[in-house]
Short mmCIF file of C-alpha atoms in Angstrom, two decimals:
data_model
loop_
_atom_site.label_atom_id
_atom_site.label_comp_id
_atom_site.label_asym_id
_atom_site.label_seq_id
_atom_site.Cartn_x
_atom_site.Cartn_y
_atom_site.Cartn_z
CA UNK A 1 -15.01 -24.12 -0.03
CA UNK A 2 -13.02 -21.74 -2.22
CA UNK A 3 -14.72 -19.71 -4.92
CA UNK A 4 -13.99 -20.91 -8.45
CA UNK A 5 -12.74 -18.40 -11.02
CA UNK A 6 -12.57 -19.43 -14.66
CA UNK A 7 -9.37 -18.58 -16.55
CA UNK A 8 -8.19 -19.04 -20.11
CA UNK A 9 -4.62 -19.89 -21.12
CA UNK A 10 -2.71 -17.30 -23.17
CA UNK A 11 -0.21 -18.25 -25.84
CA UNK A 12 0.17 -14.97 -27.70
CA UNK A 13 1.89 -12.53 -25.31
CA UNK A 14 2.19 -9.55 -27.64
CA UNK A 15 1.15 -6.18 -26.21
CA UNK A 16 -1.36 -5.68 -28.97
CA UNK A 17 -3.09 -8.95 -28.03
CA UNK A 18 -3.14 -8.01 -24.33
CA UNK A 19 -4.67 -4.66 -25.24
CA UNK A 20 -7.34 -6.43 -27.27
CA UNK A 21 -8.10 -8.74 -24.33
CA UNK A 22 -8.72 -5.74 -22.07
CA UNK A 23 -10.97 -4.17 -24.70
CA UNK A 24 -13.00 -7.41 -24.72
CA UNK A 25 -13.42 -7.35 -20.92
CA UNK A 26 -10.62 -9.70 -19.87
CA UNK A 27 -7.53 -9.05 -17.76
CA UNK A 28 -4.13 -10.54 -18.70
CA UNK A 29 -2.66 -12.48 -15.79
CA UNK A 30 0.04 -14.93 -14.81
CA UNK A 31 -0.14 -18.02 -12.62
CA UNK A 32 2.97 -19.17 -10.76
CA UNK A 33 4.09 -20.70 -7.48
CA UNK A 34 6.89 -22.43 -5.63
CA UNK A 35 6.33 -25.64 -7.55
CA UNK A 36 4.23 -24.18 -10.37
CA UNK A 37 5.68 -23.15 -13.70
CA UNK A 38 4.77 -19.65 -14.81
CA UNK A 39 1.66 -19.79 -16.99
CA UNK A 40 0.07 -16.89 -18.85
CA UNK A 41 -3.72 -16.72 -18.44
CA UNK A 42 -6.58 -14.24 -18.59
CA UNK A 43 -9.72 -13.82 -16.48
CA UNK A 44 -13.02 -11.96 -17.03
CA UNK A 45 -12.72 -8.48 -15.50
CA UNK A 46 -16.21 -8.27 -14.00
CA UNK A 47 -16.12 -11.83 -12.62
CA UNK A 48 -12.72 -11.24 -11.03
CA UNK A 49 -13.90 -8.07 -9.27
CA UNK A 50 -16.98 -9.90 -7.93
CA UNK A 51 -14.73 -12.72 -6.71
CA UNK A 52 -12.39 -10.35 -4.84
CA UNK A 53 -15.37 -8.64 -3.20
CA UNK A 54 -16.61 -12.04 -2.06
CA UNK A 55 -13.40 -13.63 -0.75
CA UNK A 56 -11.38 -10.51 0.13
CA UNK A 57 -8.00 -9.25 -1.04
CA UNK A 58 -6.13 -12.20 0.51
CA UNK A 59 -8.86 -14.80 0.05
CA UNK A 60 -8.41 -18.27 -1.41
CA UNK A 61 -9.52 -18.76 -5.02
CA UNK A 62 -9.77 -21.92 -7.11
CA UNK A 63 -8.41 -20.80 -10.47
CA UNK A 64 -9.82 -23.15 -13.10
CA UNK A 65 -7.55 -22.91 -16.13
CA UNK A 66 -8.96 -24.50 -19.26
CA UNK A 67 -7.02 -27.27 -20.95
CA UNK A 68 -4.70 -29.68 -19.19
CA UNK A 69 -3.74 -27.32 -16.35
CA UNK A 70 -6.92 -27.83 -14.32
CA UNK A 71 -7.66 -26.12 -11.00
CA UNK A 72 -5.12 -24.26 -8.88
CA UNK A 73 -5.53 -23.01 -5.32
CA UNK A 74 -4.31 -19.42 -5.46
CA UNK A 75 -4.29 -16.01 -3.83
CA UNK A 76 -3.91 -12.69 -5.61
CA UNK A 77 -0.27 -11.75 -5.12
CA UNK A 78 -0.43 -8.47 -7.03
CA UNK A 79 -2.80 -6.33 -9.07
CA UNK A 80 -1.64 -3.61 -11.44
CA UNK A 81 -4.13 -0.78 -11.95
CA UNK A 82 -3.88 2.05 -14.46
CA UNK A 83 -3.48 5.15 -12.25
CA UNK A 84 -5.25 7.46 -14.69
CA UNK A 85 -8.08 5.38 -16.17
CA UNK A 86 -8.44 3.16 -13.05
CA UNK A 87 -8.79 -0.20 -14.78
CA UNK A 88 -7.05 -3.52 -14.16
CA UNK A 89 -3.91 -3.93 -16.25
CA UNK A 90 -2.51 -7.23 -14.96
CA UNK A 91 -2.97 -9.79 -12.15
CA UNK A 92 -0.47 -12.13 -10.48
CA UNK A 93 -1.96 -15.36 -9.11
CA UNK A 94 0.26 -17.27 -6.67
CA UNK A 95 -0.47 -20.97 -6.13
CA UNK A 96 -0.38 -21.88 -2.44
CA UNK A 97 -0.08 -24.98 -0.29
CA UNK A 98 -2.89 -24.78 2.26
CA UNK A 99 -0.80 -26.75 4.77
CA UNK A 100 2.32 -24.55 4.56
CA UNK A 101 2.80 -21.10 6.07
CA UNK A 102 3.62 -18.21 3.75
CA UNK A 103 4.30 -14.49 3.95
CA UNK A 104 1.80 -11.96 2.67
CA UNK A 105 1.39 -8.17 2.72
CA UNK A 106 -1.75 -7.03 4.52
CA UNK A 107 -3.27 -3.54 4.24
CA UNK A 108 -3.22 -1.23 7.26
CA UNK A 109 -6.58 0.30 8.26
CA UNK A 110 -6.36 3.32 10.59
CA UNK A 111 -9.39 3.78 12.87
CA UNK A 112 -10.40 6.53 15.29
CA UNK A 113 -9.67 10.24 15.48
CA UNK A 114 -6.26 11.25 16.85
CA UNK A 115 -6.38 14.10 19.42
CA UNK A 116 -3.02 15.24 18.08
CA UNK A 117 -4.65 16.26 14.80
CA UNK A 118 -7.02 18.60 16.65
CA UNK A 119 -3.95 20.12 18.30
CA UNK A 120 -2.53 20.98 14.89
CA UNK A 121 -0.41 17.86 14.41
CA UNK A 122 -0.09 16.10 11.06
CA UNK A 123 -1.14 12.45 10.69
CA UNK A 124 1.70 10.62 8.90
CA UNK A 125 1.15 6.96 7.92
CA UNK A 126 4.54 5.35 7.29
CA UNK A 127 3.46 1.77 6.58
CA UNK A 128 0.52 1.06 4.30
CA UNK A 129 1.09 -2.72 4.42
CA UNK A 130 2.36 -5.06 7.12
CA UNK A 131 3.89 -8.42 6.27
CA UNK A 132 2.49 -11.42 8.15
CA UNK A 133 3.35 -15.12 8.22
CA UNK A 134 0.46 -17.57 8.36
CA UNK A 135 -1.29 -20.44 6.65
CA UNK A 136 -2.99 -19.19 3.47
CA UNK A 137 -6.44 -19.56 5.03
CA UNK A 138 -5.41 -17.54 8.13
CA UNK A 139 -4.07 -14.44 6.35
CA UNK A 140 -6.16 -11.47 7.61
CA UNK A 141 -7.95 -9.13 5.24
CA UNK A 142 -6.47 -6.06 7.00
CA UNK A 143 -4.59 -4.97 10.12
CA UNK A 144 -6.61 -2.46 12.18
CA UNK A 145 -4.58 0.23 13.96
CA UNK A 146 -6.36 2.43 16.53
CA UNK A 147 -5.10 6.04 16.52
CA UNK A 148 -7.73 7.47 18.89
CA UNK A 149 -5.20 8.10 21.68
CA UNK A 150 -2.32 9.55 19.65
CA UNK A 151 -1.18 13.06 20.60
CA UNK A 152 1.41 15.26 18.90
CA UNK A 153 4.71 13.37 18.74
CA UNK A 154 3.12 9.98 19.50
CA UNK A 155 3.55 6.96 17.23
CA UNK A 156 2.41 3.36 16.81
CA UNK A 157 5.10 0.78 16.11
CA UNK A 158 4.84 -2.84 15.05
CA UNK A 159 5.73 -3.85 18.60
CA UNK A 160 2.65 -2.01 19.88
CA UNK A 161 0.29 -4.15 17.82
CA UNK A 162 -1.17 -7.48 18.81
CA UNK A 163 -0.85 -10.20 16.21
CA UNK A 164 -3.69 -12.66 15.77
CA UNK A 165 -3.51 -16.17 17.15
CA UNK A 166 -3.15 -17.59 13.66
CA UNK A 167 -0.51 -15.21 12.27
CA UNK A 168 2.64 -13.35 13.27
CA UNK A 169 4.26 -10.13 12.09
CA UNK A 170 7.39 -10.31 9.95
CA UNK A 171 8.27 -6.60 10.24
CA UNK A 172 10.76 -5.50 12.90
CA UNK A 173 9.09 -4.42 16.20
CA UNK A 174 10.63 -0.92 16.05
CA UNK A 175 9.19 -0.11 12.61
CA UNK A 176 6.78 2.83 12.85
CA UNK A 177 3.32 2.33 11.37
CA UNK A 178 1.89 5.82 11.93
CA UNK A 179 2.88 8.96 13.81
CA UNK A 180 1.52 12.43 14.59
CA UNK A 181 4.12 14.98 13.56
CA UNK A 182 4.31 18.42 15.24
CA UNK A 183 2.80 21.30 13.26
CA UNK A 184 5.22 23.19 11.05
CA UNK A 185 6.59 26.38 12.61
CA UNK A 186 6.27 29.50 10.49
CA UNK A 187 9.50 31.41 10.01
CA UNK A 188 9.37 35.06 11.24
CA UNK A 189 9.21 37.68 8.51
CA UNK A 190 12.33 39.74 7.85
CA UNK A 191 11.34 43.35 8.73
CA UNK A 192 14.72 44.83 7.79
CA UNK A 193 15.36 46.16 11.31
CA UNK A 194 18.90 44.81 11.21
CA UNK A 195 19.94 47.52 8.77
CA UNK A 196 18.80 50.43 10.94
CA UNK A 197 21.78 50.51 13.37
CA UNK A 198 24.14 51.10 10.45
CA UNK A 199 22.05 54.06 9.24
CA UNK A 200 21.81 55.50 12.74
CA UNK A 201 25.55 55.07 13.17
CA UNK A 202 26.18 56.94 9.95
CA UNK A 203 23.93 59.82 11.02
CA UNK A 204 25.64 60.03 14.40
CA UNK A 205 28.99 60.17 12.67
CA UNK A 206 27.87 63.04 10.47
CA UNK A 207 26.53 64.94 13.47
CA UNK A 208 29.78 64.38 15.34
CA UNK A 209 31.69 65.77 12.38
CA UNK A 210 29.48 68.86 12.33
CA UNK A 211 30.10 69.53 16.03
CA UNK A 212 33.87 69.39 15.49
CA UNK A 213 33.59 72.01 12.85
#
């Protein structure tokens, strides 16, 4: 059974009102879907965070909007966070059909210690999310990628990963998820030796001129 999250409809969409909502402990949000008209709502900040911790980033939530709207089966499609103050700015709730497959972005979780890093290589994640197609209830919380056997120059591509039985990858097989780049080569210092032959040549020429005299 999905966790219920209470939401309130919003009618005044001015920035000043949204700012006041945040100050009172609520997060402005929007509810929408394939067959759902966009509806402005707000949810309690603390309750929303507890809900996400309980169901997971891609978990199913019953959004109970007061008034005539009623309950909506949703997932969190996007969360905007203030990068400086680290608080929730806005949430997108997407209404889903539990019987229809959908696409969703799933976080990549790198596990293990790559031998290539000990050799001086640089760990370079290239994909932080992988898109999967699945029923809403089968969307994984994360995609685990083992890097414990990666040496310098090695990489993991989408085609190297095993999809779950209930979902498939949407990304192209040749897309690189993570790689170990070779260490940067230091450029040799310029010692100025290249100028010496010209000086020596000049001295030799002077000496030759003295001998002729």
